[in-house]
PDB file of C-alpha atoms in Angstrom:
ATOM      1  CA  MET A   1     -46.220  37.599   8.483  1.00 46.00           C
ATOM      2  CA  LEU A   2     -47.064  33.309   7.614  1.00 39.00           C
ATOM      3  CA  ARG A   3     -45.075  34.275   4.321  1.00 44.00           C
ATOM      4  CA  ARG A   4     -42.152  35.172   6.546  1.00 45.00           C
ATOM      5  CA  LEU A   5     -42.259  32.826   8.782  1.00 40.00           C
ATOM      6  CA  ALA A   6     -42.130  30.047   5.905  1.00 42.00           C
ATOM      7  CA  ALA A   7     -39.175  31.637   4.085  1.00 44.00           C
ATOM      8  CA  ALA A   8     -37.052  32.311   7.419  1.00 43.00           C
ATOM      9  CA  LEU A   9     -37.849  28.423   8.050  1.00 41.00           C
ATOM     10  CA  GLY A  10     -36.914  27.075   4.256  1.00 45.00           C
ATOM     11  CA  VAL A  11     -33.831  29.807   4.577  1.00 42.00           C
ATOM     12  CA  ALA A  12     -32.580  27.606   8.365  1.00 42.00           C
ATOM     13  CA  ALA A  13     -33.301  24.593   6.319  1.00 41.00           C
ATOM     14  CA  LEU A  14     -31.171  24.832   3.677  1.00 41.00           C
ATOM     15  CA  GLY A  15     -28.356  25.980   6.120  1.00 42.00           C
ATOM     16  CA  LEU A  16     -28.974  23.172   7.960  1.00 39.00           C
ATOM     17  CA  VAL A  17     -29.023  20.817   4.921  1.00 39.00           C
ATOM     18  CA  ALA A  18     -25.732  22.383   3.030  1.00 40.00           C
ATOM     19  CA  GLY A  19     -23.925  22.326   7.205  1.00 42.00           C
ATOM     20  CA  CYS A  20     -24.344  18.507   6.280  1.00 40.00           C
ATOM     21  CA  ARG A  21     -22.437  18.548   3.350  1.00 39.00           C
ATOM     22  CA  THR A  22     -19.618  20.147   4.720  1.00 39.00           C
ATOM     23  CA  LEU A  23     -19.172  17.963   7.752  1.00 40.00           C
ATOM     24  CA  PRO A  24     -16.514  16.190   7.833  1.00 41.00           C
ATOM     25  CA  ALA A  25     -15.986  12.226   7.586  1.00 45.00           C
ATOM     26  CA  VAL A  26     -15.695  10.600  10.611  1.00 48.00           C
ATOM     27  CA  ALA A  27     -11.929   9.144  11.218  1.00 54.00           C
ATOM     28  CA  PRO A  28     -11.272   5.302  12.344  1.00 66.00           C
ATOM     29  CA  ALA A  29     -11.302   5.035  15.915  1.00 60.00           C
ATOM     30  CA  ALA A  30      -7.471   4.899  17.647  1.00 75.00           C
ATOM     31  CA  VAL A  31      -5.990   1.928  19.055  1.00 85.00           C
ATOM     32  CA  PRO A  32      -3.357   1.527  21.125  1.00 91.00           C
ATOM     33  CA  TRP A  33      -0.007   1.065  17.786  1.00 93.00           C
ATOM     34  CA  GLU A  34       0.852  -1.876  20.191  1.00 94.00           C
ATOM     35  CA  GLN A  35      -3.166  -3.520  19.954  1.00 93.00           C
ATOM     36  CA  ARG A  36      -2.629  -2.518  15.613  1.00 92.00           C
ATOM     37  CA  ARG A  37       0.706  -3.807  14.650  1.00 96.00           C
ATOM     38  CA  PRO A  38      -0.016  -7.575  15.014  1.00 96.00           C
ATOM     39  CA  GLN A  39      -3.715  -6.873  14.042  1.00 95.00           C
ATOM     40  CA  LEU A  40      -1.954  -5.465  10.657  1.00 95.00           C
ATOM     41  CA  GLN A  41       0.123  -8.259  10.558  1.00 97.00           C
ATOM     42  CA  ALA A  42      -1.877 -11.131  10.894  1.00 97.00           C
ATOM     43  CA  ARG A  43      -4.036  -9.415   7.968  1.00 96.00           C
ATOM     44  CA  ASP A  44      -3.545 -12.036   4.516  1.00 94.00           C
ATOM     45  CA  HIS A  45      -6.530 -10.533   2.940  1.00 97.00           C
ATOM     46  CA  PHE A  46      -6.813  -7.956   0.931  1.00 97.00           C
ATOM     47  CA  GLU A  47      -6.591  -5.599  -2.874  1.00 98.00           C
ATOM     48  CA  LEU A  48      -5.095  -2.541  -4.110  1.00 98.00           C
ATOM     49  CA  LYS A  49      -4.280  -0.659  -7.002  1.00 97.00           C
ATOM     50  CA  GLY A  50      -1.991   2.351  -7.455  1.00 96.00           C
ATOM     51  CA  ARG A  51       1.137   3.280  -8.881  1.00 95.00           C
ATOM     52  CA  ILE A  52       4.675   2.686  -8.689  1.00 95.00           C
ATOM     53  CA  ALA A  53       7.534   4.446  -9.691  1.00 94.00           C
ATOM     54  CA  ILE A  54      11.615   2.684  -9.638  1.00 93.00           C
ATOM     55  CA  ALA A  55      14.952   4.391  -9.802  1.00 94.00           C
ATOM     56  CA  VAL A  56      17.982   2.271  -9.602  1.00 93.00           C
ATOM     57  CA  ALA A  57      20.439   4.579 -10.194  1.00 86.00           C
ATOM     58  CA  ASP A  58      19.893   6.329 -13.268  1.00 82.00           C
ATOM     59  CA  GLN A  59      17.913   4.235 -14.683  1.00 84.00           C
ATOM     60  CA  GLY A  60      13.880   3.927 -13.851  1.00 86.00           C
ATOM     61  CA  VAL A  61      10.597   2.459 -14.367  1.00 85.00           C
ATOM     62  CA  ASN A  62       7.275   3.704 -13.697  1.00 90.00           C
ATOM     63  CA  ALA A  63       3.866   1.375 -13.976  1.00 92.00           C
ATOM     64  CA  ASN A  64       0.077   0.678 -12.457  1.00 94.00           C
ATOM     65  CA  LEU A  65       0.155  -1.810  -9.774  1.00 95.00           C
ATOM     66  CA  GLN A  66      -2.416  -3.763  -8.671  1.00 96.00           C
ATOM     67  CA  TRP A  67      -1.736  -6.258  -5.269  1.00 97.00           C
ATOM     68  CA  THR A  68      -3.554  -9.125  -4.049  1.00 98.00           C
ATOM     69  CA  GLN A  69      -2.421 -11.127  -0.887  1.00 97.00           C
ATOM     70  CA  ALA A  70      -4.566 -13.919  -0.652  1.00 97.00           C
ATOM     71  CA  GLY A  71      -2.929 -16.249   2.308  1.00 95.00           C
ATOM     72  CA  ALA A  72       0.694 -16.558   2.205  1.00 94.00           C
ATOM     73  CA  ARG A  73       0.006 -16.177  -1.092  1.00 96.00           C
ATOM     74  CA  THR A  74       1.217 -12.807  -3.386  1.00 97.00           C
ATOM     75  CA  GLN A  75      -0.060 -11.614  -6.724  1.00 97.00           C
ATOM     76  CA  VAL A  76       1.000  -8.655  -8.290  1.00 96.00           C
ATOM     77  CA  THR A  77       0.287  -7.520 -11.873  1.00 94.00           C
ATOM     78  CA  LEU A  78       2.645  -4.737 -13.082  1.00 92.00           C
ATOM     79  CA  GLU A  79       1.624  -2.623 -16.231  1.00 91.00           C
ATOM     80  CA  GLY A  80       3.345  -0.208 -18.155  1.00 80.00           C
ATOM     81  CA  PRO A  81       5.949   0.617 -19.857  1.00 64.00           C
ATOM     82  CA  LEU A  82       8.522  -1.945 -18.591  1.00 54.00           C
ATOM     83  CA  GLY A  83       9.220  -2.923 -21.845  1.00 49.00           C
ATOM     84  CA  VAL A  84       7.464  -5.506 -22.909  1.00 48.00           C
ATOM     85  CA  GLY A  85       4.177  -4.272 -21.524  1.00 68.00           C
ATOM     86  CA  ALA A  86       2.480  -6.447 -18.465  1.00 84.00           C
ATOM     87  CA  VAL A  87       4.054  -8.597 -15.741  1.00 90.00           C
ATOM     88  CA  ARG A  88       2.153 -11.117 -13.606  1.00 94.00           C
ATOM     89  CA  ILE A  89       4.000 -11.754 -10.715  1.00 96.00           C
ATOM     90  CA  SER A  90       3.225 -14.732  -8.174  1.00 96.00           C
ATOM     91  CA  ALA A  91       4.984 -15.579  -4.972  1.00 96.00           C
ATOM     92  CA  ALA A  92       4.394 -17.919  -1.476  1.00 93.00           C
ATOM     93  CA  GLY A  93       7.406 -18.449   0.690  1.00 86.00           C
ATOM     94  CA  ASP A  94      10.324 -19.391  -2.130  1.00 86.00           C
ATOM     95  CA  ASP A  95       7.555 -20.515  -4.684  1.00 93.00           C
ATOM     96  CA  LEU A  96       7.972 -17.116  -6.553  1.00 96.00           C
ATOM     97  CA  SER A  97       6.735 -17.428 -10.894  1.00 96.00           C
ATOM     98  CA  ILE A  98       6.351 -14.852 -13.201  1.00 94.00           C
ATOM     99  CA  VAL A  99       4.238 -14.543 -16.585  1.00 93.00           C
ATOM    100  CA  ASN A 100       4.995 -11.756 -19.121  1.00 84.00           C
ATOM    101  CA  ALA A 101       2.765 -10.104 -21.659  1.00 79.00           C
ATOM    102  CA  ASP A 102       3.586 -13.162 -23.705  1.00 82.00           C
ATOM    103  CA  GLY A 103       2.719 -15.495 -21.869  1.00 86.00           C
ATOM    104  CA  GLN A 104       5.797 -17.281 -21.062  1.00 90.00           C
ATOM    105  CA  ARG A 105       6.830 -18.615 -17.657  1.00 95.00           C
ATOM    106  CA  MET A 106       9.399 -18.457 -15.461  1.00 94.00           C
ATOM    107  CA  ASP A 107       9.957 -19.678 -12.166  1.00 94.00           C
ATOM    108  CA  SER A 108      12.548 -20.240  -9.035  1.00 92.00           C
ATOM    109  CA  ASP A 109      16.025 -18.672 -10.321  1.00 93.00           C
ATOM    110  CA  ALA A 110      14.381 -17.085 -13.931  1.00 93.00           C
ATOM    111  CA  ALA A 111      11.766 -15.468 -12.209  1.00 94.00           C
ATOM    112  CA  HIS A 112      13.877 -13.485  -9.775  1.00 92.00           C
ATOM    113  CA  ALA A 113      17.282 -12.846 -12.773  1.00 92.00           C
ATOM    114  CA  GLU A 114      13.662 -11.601 -14.634  1.00 88.00           C
ATOM    115  CA  LEU A 115      12.629  -9.415 -12.522  1.00 88.00           C
ATOM    116  CA  VAL A 116      16.050  -7.788 -12.165  1.00 90.00           C
ATOM    117  CA  ALA A 117      16.724  -7.498 -15.513  1.00 86.00           C
ATOM    118  CA  ARG A 118      13.008  -5.791 -15.720  1.00 83.00           C
ATOM    119  CA  LEU A 119      12.687  -3.653 -12.702  1.00 86.00           C
ATOM    120  CA  GLY A 120      16.563  -3.625 -11.787  1.00 88.00           C
ATOM    121  CA  PHE A 121      16.178  -5.655  -8.488  1.00 91.00           C
ATOM    122  CA  ASP A 122      14.772  -8.300  -6.899  1.00 92.00           C
ATOM    123  CA  PRO A 123      12.148  -6.987  -4.885  1.00 94.00           C
ATOM    124  CA  PRO A 124      11.523  -8.754  -1.263  1.00 95.00           C
ATOM    125  CA  LEU A 125       8.061  -9.426  -2.357  1.00 94.00           C
ATOM    126  CA  GLN A 126       7.831 -11.368   1.211  1.00 94.00           C
ATOM    127  CA  SER A 127       8.366  -8.287   3.448  1.00 96.00           C
ATOM    128  CA  LEU A 128       6.580  -5.885   1.349  1.00 97.00           C
ATOM    129  CA  ARG A 129       3.426  -7.573   1.769  1.00 96.00           C
ATOM    130  CA  TYR A 130       3.825  -5.876   5.701  1.00 97.00           C
ATOM    131  CA  TRP A 131       5.731  -2.314   4.375  1.00 98.00           C
ATOM    132  CA  ILE A 132       2.469  -1.578   2.119  1.00 98.00           C
ATOM    133  CA  GLN A 133       0.348  -1.660   5.002  1.00 97.00           C
ATOM    134  CA  GLY A 134       2.648   0.136   7.411  1.00 97.00           C
ATOM    135  CA  VAL A 135       3.892  -2.506   9.533  1.00 98.00           C
ATOM    136  CA  PRO A 136       7.264  -4.463   9.988  1.00 98.00           C
ATOM    137  CA  ASP A 137       7.761  -8.024   8.646  1.00 97.00           C
ATOM    138  CA  PRO A 138       7.626  -9.837  11.729  1.00 97.00           C
ATOM    139  CA  ALA A 139      10.091 -12.475  10.659  1.00 96.00           C
ATOM    140  CA  ALA A 140      12.514  -9.970  10.936  1.00 96.00           C
ATOM    141  CA  PRO A 141      13.867  -7.259  13.847  1.00 97.00           C
ATOM    142  CA  ALA A 142      12.803  -3.428  13.023  1.00 98.00           C
ATOM    143  CA  THR A 143      13.173  -0.003  14.222  1.00 98.00           C
ATOM    144  CA  GLU A 144       9.997   1.398  14.000  1.00 98.00           C
ATOM    145  CA  THR A 145       9.314   5.770  13.993  1.00 98.00           C
ATOM    146  CA  PRO A 146       6.183   6.700  15.171  1.00 95.00           C
ATOM    147  CA  GLN A 147       4.193   9.485  13.734  1.00 94.00           C
ATOM    148  CA  PRO A 148       3.754  12.130  15.976  1.00 91.00           C
ATOM    149  CA  GLY A 149       0.427  11.900  18.445  1.00 88.00           C
ATOM    150  CA  GLN A 150      -1.313   8.821  15.872  1.00 91.00           C
ATOM    151  CA  GLN A 151      -0.956   4.997  16.911  1.00 92.00           C
ATOM    152  CA  ARG A 152       0.969   4.642  13.046  1.00 95.00           C
ATOM    153  CA  LEU A 153       4.301   4.846  11.608  1.00 97.00           C
ATOM    154  CA  ALA A 154       6.032   7.612   9.664  1.00 98.00           C
ATOM    155  CA  ALA A 155       9.012   5.674   9.107  1.00 98.00           C
ATOM    156  CA  LEU A 156      10.468   1.694   9.385  1.00 98.00           C
ATOM    157  CA  ALA A 157      13.945   0.397   9.036  1.00 98.00           C
ATOM    158  CA  GLN A 158      14.322  -3.562   8.473  1.00 98.00           C
ATOM    159  CA  ALA A 159      16.946  -5.771   6.631  1.00 96.00           C
ATOM    160  CA  GLY A 160      18.797  -2.949   5.233  1.00 97.00           C
ATOM    161  CA  TRP A 161      15.653  -1.225   3.577  1.00 98.00           C
ATOM    162  CA  SER A 162      14.261   1.842   4.450  1.00 98.00           C
ATOM    163  CA  ILE A 163      10.357   2.691   4.520  1.00 98.00           C
ATOM    164  CA  LEU A 164       8.481   6.407   4.784  1.00 98.00           C
ATOM    165  CA  TYR A 165       4.856   7.136   5.156  1.00 98.00           C
ATOM    166  CA  THR A 166       4.089  10.054   3.992  1.00 97.00           C
ATOM    167  CA  SER A 167       0.516   9.763   4.011  1.00 97.00           C
ATOM    168  CA  TYR A 168      -2.023   7.462   4.995  1.00 97.00           C
ATOM    169  CA  MET A 169      -5.868   7.169   4.303  1.00 97.00           C
ATOM    170  CA  ALA A 170      -8.967   6.323   6.023  1.00 94.00           C
ATOM    171  CA  VAL A 171     -10.127   2.409   4.935  1.00 94.00           C
ATOM    172  CA  GLY A 172     -13.306   2.005   6.476  1.00 89.00           C
ATOM    173  CA  ASP A 173     -12.484   1.754  10.394  1.00 87.00           C
ATOM    174  CA  GLU A 174      -8.663   1.872   9.323  1.00 90.00           C
ATOM    175  CA  TRP A 175      -5.536   3.989   8.171  1.00 94.00           C
ATOM    176  CA  LEU A 176      -4.009   2.509   5.463  1.00 97.00           C
ATOM    177  CA  PRO A 177      -0.898   4.381   3.825  1.00 98.00           C
ATOM    178  CA  SER A 178      -1.369   6.066   0.700  1.00 98.00           C
ATOM    179  CA  ARG A 179       2.065   7.088   0.414  1.00 98.00           C
ATOM    180  CA  LEU A 180       5.365   5.398   0.872  1.00 98.00           C
ATOM    181  CA  THR A 181       9.052   5.333  -0.228  1.00 98.00           C
ATOM    182  CA  VAL A 182      10.871   1.932   0.137  1.00 98.00           C
ATOM    183  CA  GLN A 183      14.205   2.360  -0.471  1.00 98.00           C
ATOM    184  CA  ARG A 184      17.409   0.474  -0.156  1.00 97.00           C
ATOM    185  CA  ASP A 185      21.354   2.341  -1.699  1.00 95.00           C
ATOM    186  CA  SER A 186      20.490   2.693  -5.568  1.00 94.00           C
ATOM    187  CA  VAL A 187      17.306   1.212  -5.128  1.00 96.00           C
ATOM    188  CA  ARG A 188      14.150   3.929  -4.647  1.00 97.00           C
ATOM    189  CA  VAL A 189      10.345   2.864  -4.979  1.00 96.00           C
ATOM    190  CA  ARG A 190       7.553   5.122  -4.751  1.00 97.00           C
ATOM    191  CA  LEU A 191       4.187   3.210  -4.523  1.00 98.00           C
ATOM    192  CA  LEU A 192       1.115   5.248  -4.233  1.00 98.00           C
ATOM    193  CA  VAL A 193      -2.217   3.707  -3.854  1.00 98.00           C
ATOM    194  CA  ASP A 194      -5.288   5.033  -4.816  1.00 97.00           C
ATOM    195  CA  ASP A 195      -7.529   2.165  -3.777  1.00 97.00           C
ATOM    196  CA  TRP A 196      -7.571  -0.270  -0.658  1.00 98.00           C
ATOM    197  CA  ARG A 197     -10.503  -3.304  -1.007  1.00 96.00           C
ATOM    198  CA  LEU A 198      -9.893  -5.500   2.974  1.00 94.00           C
TER     199      LEU A 198
END
């Protein structure tokens, strides 16, 4: 009798342990979008790693991406088949510089020209720091399309660009984009985020 009871308790305990393993992760708290938007726009320190695919007309570029935002300064490293390997981009306001894999540094107009030569377009880095967080750039008007029943965006249109958010990931108590497409005319940029660090 005691053996049967012990066996039953053992099975029950295993069931509880197995049940604990399958419990879903706690979802981030639902904060109203009108409150979340300014919080995200005010965030000026974050890092992300991922992959990027750029298509301009019939030309395409794929690269690994690392983005570091430190205050007003944006640091972007692209590594992959960009012709000559890694490219490090640094921007703050109108200040732009690029260092290529050979250690050659270009600033201002030369840096913008180099981006166009390598990527096929001059990316709007000042706005992208907001778009990749799932919010519009507060410096310009925008049209927002919210996800039904969610406190985040499905799409965004700003400064002639359209941004489509196809997937989000839980990062601590926050939802942040994990897949997005940025498009304007013949330029299409697809970004897949593997890791966010806030």
